[in-house]
Coordinates of N, CA and C in Angstrom, one line a residue:
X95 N 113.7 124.6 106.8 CA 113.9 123.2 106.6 C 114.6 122.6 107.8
X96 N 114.4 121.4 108.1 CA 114.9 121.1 109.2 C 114.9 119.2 108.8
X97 N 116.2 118.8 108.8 CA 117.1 117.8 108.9 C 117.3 116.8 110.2
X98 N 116.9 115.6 110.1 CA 117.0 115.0 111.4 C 118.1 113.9 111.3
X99 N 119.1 113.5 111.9 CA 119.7 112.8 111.8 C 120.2 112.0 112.6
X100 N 120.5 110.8 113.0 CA 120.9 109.4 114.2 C 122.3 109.8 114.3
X101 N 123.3 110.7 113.4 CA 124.6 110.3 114.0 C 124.8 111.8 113.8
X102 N 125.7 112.4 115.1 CA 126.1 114.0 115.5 C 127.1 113.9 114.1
X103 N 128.1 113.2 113.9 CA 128.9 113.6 113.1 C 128.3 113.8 111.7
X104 N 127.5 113.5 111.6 CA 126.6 113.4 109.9 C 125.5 115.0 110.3
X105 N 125.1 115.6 111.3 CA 124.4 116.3 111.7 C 125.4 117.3 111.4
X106 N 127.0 117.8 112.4 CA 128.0 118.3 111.8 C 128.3 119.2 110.5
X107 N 128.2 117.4 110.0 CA 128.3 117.6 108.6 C 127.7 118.5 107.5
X108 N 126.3 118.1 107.9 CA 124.8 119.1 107.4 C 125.2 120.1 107.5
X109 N 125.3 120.6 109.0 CA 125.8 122.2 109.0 C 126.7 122.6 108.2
X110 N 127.9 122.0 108.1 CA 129.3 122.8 107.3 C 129.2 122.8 106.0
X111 N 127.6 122.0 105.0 CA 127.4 121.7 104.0 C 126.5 123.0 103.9
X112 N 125.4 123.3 104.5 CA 124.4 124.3 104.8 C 125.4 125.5 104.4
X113 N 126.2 125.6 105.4 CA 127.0 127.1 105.5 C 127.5 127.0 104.2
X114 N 128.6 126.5 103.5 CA 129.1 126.3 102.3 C 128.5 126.3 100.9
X115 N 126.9 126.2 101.5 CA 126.5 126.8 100.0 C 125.0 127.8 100.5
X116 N 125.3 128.7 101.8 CA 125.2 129.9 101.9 C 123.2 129.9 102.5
X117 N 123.5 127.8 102.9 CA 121.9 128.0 103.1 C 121.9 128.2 104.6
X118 N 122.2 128.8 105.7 CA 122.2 128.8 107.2 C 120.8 129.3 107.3
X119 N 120.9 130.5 107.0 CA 119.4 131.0 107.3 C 118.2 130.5 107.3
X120 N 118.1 129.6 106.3 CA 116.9 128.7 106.4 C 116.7 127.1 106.4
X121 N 117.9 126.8 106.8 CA 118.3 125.2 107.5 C 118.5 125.0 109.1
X122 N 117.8 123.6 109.5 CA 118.4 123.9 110.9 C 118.3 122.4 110.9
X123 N 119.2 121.5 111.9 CA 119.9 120.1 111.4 C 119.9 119.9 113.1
X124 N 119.5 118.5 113.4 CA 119.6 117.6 115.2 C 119.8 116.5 115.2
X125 N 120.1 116.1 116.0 CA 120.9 114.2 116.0 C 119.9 114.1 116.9
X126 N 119.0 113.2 116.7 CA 117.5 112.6 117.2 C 117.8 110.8 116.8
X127 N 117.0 110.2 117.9 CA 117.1 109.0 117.6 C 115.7 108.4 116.6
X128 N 115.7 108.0 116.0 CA 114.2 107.9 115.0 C 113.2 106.8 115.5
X129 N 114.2 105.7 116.0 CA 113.5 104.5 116.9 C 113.2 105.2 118.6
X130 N 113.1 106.0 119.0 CA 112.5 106.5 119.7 C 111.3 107.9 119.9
X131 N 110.8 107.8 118.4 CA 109.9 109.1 117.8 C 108.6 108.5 118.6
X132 N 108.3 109.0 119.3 CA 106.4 109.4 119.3 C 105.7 110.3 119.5
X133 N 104.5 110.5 119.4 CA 103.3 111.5 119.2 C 104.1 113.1 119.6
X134 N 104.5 112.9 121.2 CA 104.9 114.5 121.8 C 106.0 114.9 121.4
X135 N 107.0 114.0 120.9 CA 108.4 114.2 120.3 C 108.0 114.9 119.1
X136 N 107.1 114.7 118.3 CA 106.9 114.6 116.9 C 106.4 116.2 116.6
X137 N 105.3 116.2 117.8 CA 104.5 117.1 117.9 C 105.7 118.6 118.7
X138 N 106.7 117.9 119.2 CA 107.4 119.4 119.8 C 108.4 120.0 118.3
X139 N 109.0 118.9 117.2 CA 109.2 119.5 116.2 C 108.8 120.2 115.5
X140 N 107.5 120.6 115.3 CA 106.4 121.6 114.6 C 105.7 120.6 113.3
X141 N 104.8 121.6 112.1 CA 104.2 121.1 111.5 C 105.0 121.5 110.1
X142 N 105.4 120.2 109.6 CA 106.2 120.6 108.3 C 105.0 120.1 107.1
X143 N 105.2 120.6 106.1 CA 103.9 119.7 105.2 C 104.5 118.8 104.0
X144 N 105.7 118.5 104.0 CA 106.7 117.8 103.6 C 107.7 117.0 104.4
X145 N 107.6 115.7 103.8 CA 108.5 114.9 104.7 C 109.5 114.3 103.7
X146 N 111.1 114.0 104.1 CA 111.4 112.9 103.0 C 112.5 112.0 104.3
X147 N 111.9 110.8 103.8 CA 112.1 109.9 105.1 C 113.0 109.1 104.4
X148 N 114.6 109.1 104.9 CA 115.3 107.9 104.6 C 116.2 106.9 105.7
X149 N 115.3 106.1 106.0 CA 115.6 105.5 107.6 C 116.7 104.2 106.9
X150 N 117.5 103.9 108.1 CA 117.9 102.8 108.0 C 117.4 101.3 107.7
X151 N 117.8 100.2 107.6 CA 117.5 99.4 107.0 C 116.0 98.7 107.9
X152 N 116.5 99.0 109.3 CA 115.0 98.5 109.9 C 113.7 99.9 109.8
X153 N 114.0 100.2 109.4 CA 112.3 101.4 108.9 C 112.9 102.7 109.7
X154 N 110.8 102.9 109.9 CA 110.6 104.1 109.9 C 109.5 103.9 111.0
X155 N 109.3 102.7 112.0 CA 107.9 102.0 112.5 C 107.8 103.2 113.2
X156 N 108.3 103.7 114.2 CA 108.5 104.4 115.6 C 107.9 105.4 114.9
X157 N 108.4 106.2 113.8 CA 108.0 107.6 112.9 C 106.6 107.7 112.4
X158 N 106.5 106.5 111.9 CA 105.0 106.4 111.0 C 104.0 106.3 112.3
X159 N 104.0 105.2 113.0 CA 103.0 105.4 114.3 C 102.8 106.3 115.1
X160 N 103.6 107.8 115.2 CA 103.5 108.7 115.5 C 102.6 109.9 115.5
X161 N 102.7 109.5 114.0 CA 102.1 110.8 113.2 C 100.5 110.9 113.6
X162 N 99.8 112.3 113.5 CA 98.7 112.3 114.6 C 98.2 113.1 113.5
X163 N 96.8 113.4 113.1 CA 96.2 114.5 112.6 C 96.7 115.9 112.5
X164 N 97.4 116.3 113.7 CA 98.2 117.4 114.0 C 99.8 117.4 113.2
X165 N 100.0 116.2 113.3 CA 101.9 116.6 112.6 C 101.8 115.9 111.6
X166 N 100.6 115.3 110.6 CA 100.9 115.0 109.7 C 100.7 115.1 108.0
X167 N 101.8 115.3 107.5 CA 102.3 116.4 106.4 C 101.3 115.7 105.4
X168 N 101.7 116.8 104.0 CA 100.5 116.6 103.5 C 101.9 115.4 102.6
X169 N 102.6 115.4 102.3 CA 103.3 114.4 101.3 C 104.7 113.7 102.2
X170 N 104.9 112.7 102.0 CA 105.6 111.7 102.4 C 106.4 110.9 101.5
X171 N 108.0 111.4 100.9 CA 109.2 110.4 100.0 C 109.7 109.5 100.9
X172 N 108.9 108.5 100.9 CA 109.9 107.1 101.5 C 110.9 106.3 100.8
X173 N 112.0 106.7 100.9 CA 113.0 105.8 100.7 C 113.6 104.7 101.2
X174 N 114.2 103.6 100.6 CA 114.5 102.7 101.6 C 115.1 102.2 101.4
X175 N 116.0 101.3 101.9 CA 117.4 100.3 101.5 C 117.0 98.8 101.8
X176 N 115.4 98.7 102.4 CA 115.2 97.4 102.7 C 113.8 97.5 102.4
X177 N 113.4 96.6 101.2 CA 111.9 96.8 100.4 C 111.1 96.2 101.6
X178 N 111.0 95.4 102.0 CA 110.5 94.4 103.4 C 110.2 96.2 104.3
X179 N 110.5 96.4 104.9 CA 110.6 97.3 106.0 C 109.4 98.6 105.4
X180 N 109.8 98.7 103.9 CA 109.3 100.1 103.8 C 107.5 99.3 103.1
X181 N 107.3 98.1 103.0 CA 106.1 97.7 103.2 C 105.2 97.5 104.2
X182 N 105.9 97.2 105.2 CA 105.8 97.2 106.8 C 105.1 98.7 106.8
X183 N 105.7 99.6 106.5 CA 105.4 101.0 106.9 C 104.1 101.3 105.9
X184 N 104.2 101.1 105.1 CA 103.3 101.6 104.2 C 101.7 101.0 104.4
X185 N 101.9 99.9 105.1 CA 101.0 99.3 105.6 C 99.8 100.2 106.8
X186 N 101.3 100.8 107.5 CA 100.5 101.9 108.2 C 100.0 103.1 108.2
X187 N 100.5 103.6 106.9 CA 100.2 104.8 106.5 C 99.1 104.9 105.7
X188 N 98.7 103.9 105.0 CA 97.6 103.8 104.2 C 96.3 103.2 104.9
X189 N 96.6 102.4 105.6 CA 95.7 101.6 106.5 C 95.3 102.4 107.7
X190 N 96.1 102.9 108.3 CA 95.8 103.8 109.6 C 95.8 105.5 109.4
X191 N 96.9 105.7 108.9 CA 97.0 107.0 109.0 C 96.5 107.8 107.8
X192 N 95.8 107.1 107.2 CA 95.0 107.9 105.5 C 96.0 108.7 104.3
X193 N 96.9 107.9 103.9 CA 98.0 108.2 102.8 C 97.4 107.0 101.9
X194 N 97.7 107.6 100.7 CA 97.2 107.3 99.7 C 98.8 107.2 98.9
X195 N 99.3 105.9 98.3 CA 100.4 106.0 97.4 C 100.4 106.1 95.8
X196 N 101.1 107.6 95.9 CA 100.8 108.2 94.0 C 101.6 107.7 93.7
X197 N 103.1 106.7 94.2 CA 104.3 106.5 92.9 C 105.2 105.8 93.4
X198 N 105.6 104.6 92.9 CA 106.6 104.0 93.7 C 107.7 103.3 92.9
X199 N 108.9 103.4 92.9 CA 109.9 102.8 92.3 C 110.6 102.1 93.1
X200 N 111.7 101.5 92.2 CA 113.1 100.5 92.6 C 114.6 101.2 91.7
X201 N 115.1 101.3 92.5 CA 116.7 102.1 92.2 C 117.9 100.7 92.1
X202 N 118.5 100.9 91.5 CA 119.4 99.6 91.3 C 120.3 100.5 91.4
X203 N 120.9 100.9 92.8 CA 122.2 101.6 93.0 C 123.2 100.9 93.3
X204 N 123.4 99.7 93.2 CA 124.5 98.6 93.9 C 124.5 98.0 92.6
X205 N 124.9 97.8 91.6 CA 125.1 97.1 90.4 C 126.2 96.0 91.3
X206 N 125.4 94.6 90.7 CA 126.4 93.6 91.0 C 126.0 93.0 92.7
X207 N 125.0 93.6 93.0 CA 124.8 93.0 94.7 C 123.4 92.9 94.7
X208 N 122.6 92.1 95.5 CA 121.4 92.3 95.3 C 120.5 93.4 96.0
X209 N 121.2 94.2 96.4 CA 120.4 95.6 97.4 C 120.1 96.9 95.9
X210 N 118.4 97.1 96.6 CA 118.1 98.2 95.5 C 117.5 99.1 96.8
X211 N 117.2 100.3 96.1 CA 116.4 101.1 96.9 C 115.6 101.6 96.4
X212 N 114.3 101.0 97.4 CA 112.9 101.7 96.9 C 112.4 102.6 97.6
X213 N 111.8 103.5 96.8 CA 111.0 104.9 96.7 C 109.8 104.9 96.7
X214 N 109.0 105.5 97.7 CA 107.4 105.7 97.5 C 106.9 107.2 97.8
X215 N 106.4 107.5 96.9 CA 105.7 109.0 97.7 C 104.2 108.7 98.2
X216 N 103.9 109.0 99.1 CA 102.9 109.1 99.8 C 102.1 110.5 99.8
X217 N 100.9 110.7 99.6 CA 99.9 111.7 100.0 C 98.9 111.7 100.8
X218 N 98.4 112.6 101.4 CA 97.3 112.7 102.4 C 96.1 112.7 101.5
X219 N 95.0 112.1 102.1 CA 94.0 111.9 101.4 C 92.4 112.1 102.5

């Protein structure tokens, strides 16, 4: 499994969580910028067939235009803290890159604020 993360200290973190419940051997965790992902970047991480994507509030644009016949997995959990953004994307995965959406929800994790977070799984088709 392998963990990408925007901030070293949250990457850190991963690790000392990894070790502590004994998964080192088959975890490996990088502080990568995600608004700078394309095709050769994408493609030197290897071919995972599972993705679970939880970008910050401005997406996943850089990540999704990326993806090439070669690095791209057979399922895709998009999560997201900004419904706007993760339609944006979805736009392109279905429209361009041939994902097909089996399931999508709204999380009402902020009770009392208007921020939800929505979920979509994505499949190759």
């Amino acid at each position: 499994m392998l963990g990408i993360e925007g901030s070293a200290a949250l990457v850190k973190r991963a690790e000392e969580n990894a070790a502590y419940n004994g998964l080192t051997a088959n975890t490996q965790f990088q502080a990568m910028n995600l608004f700078e992902m394309d095709e050769a970047t994408l493609e030197k991480l290897g071919n995972f067939d599972k993705w679970l994507v939880d970008p910050p509030r401005d997406g996943a644009m850089e990540l999704v235009k990326a993806i090439t016949p070669v690095t791209a997995p057979e399922r895709i959990v998009y999560v997201s803290c900004n419904p706007a953004t993760l339609a944006r994307d979805a736009e392109v995965l279905v429209h361009l890159k041939g994902y097909a959406i089996k399931a999508a929800g709204v999380m009402n994790m902020f009770p009392h604020t208007s921020h939800v977070e929505s979920i979509a799984v994505f499949e190759k088709i």
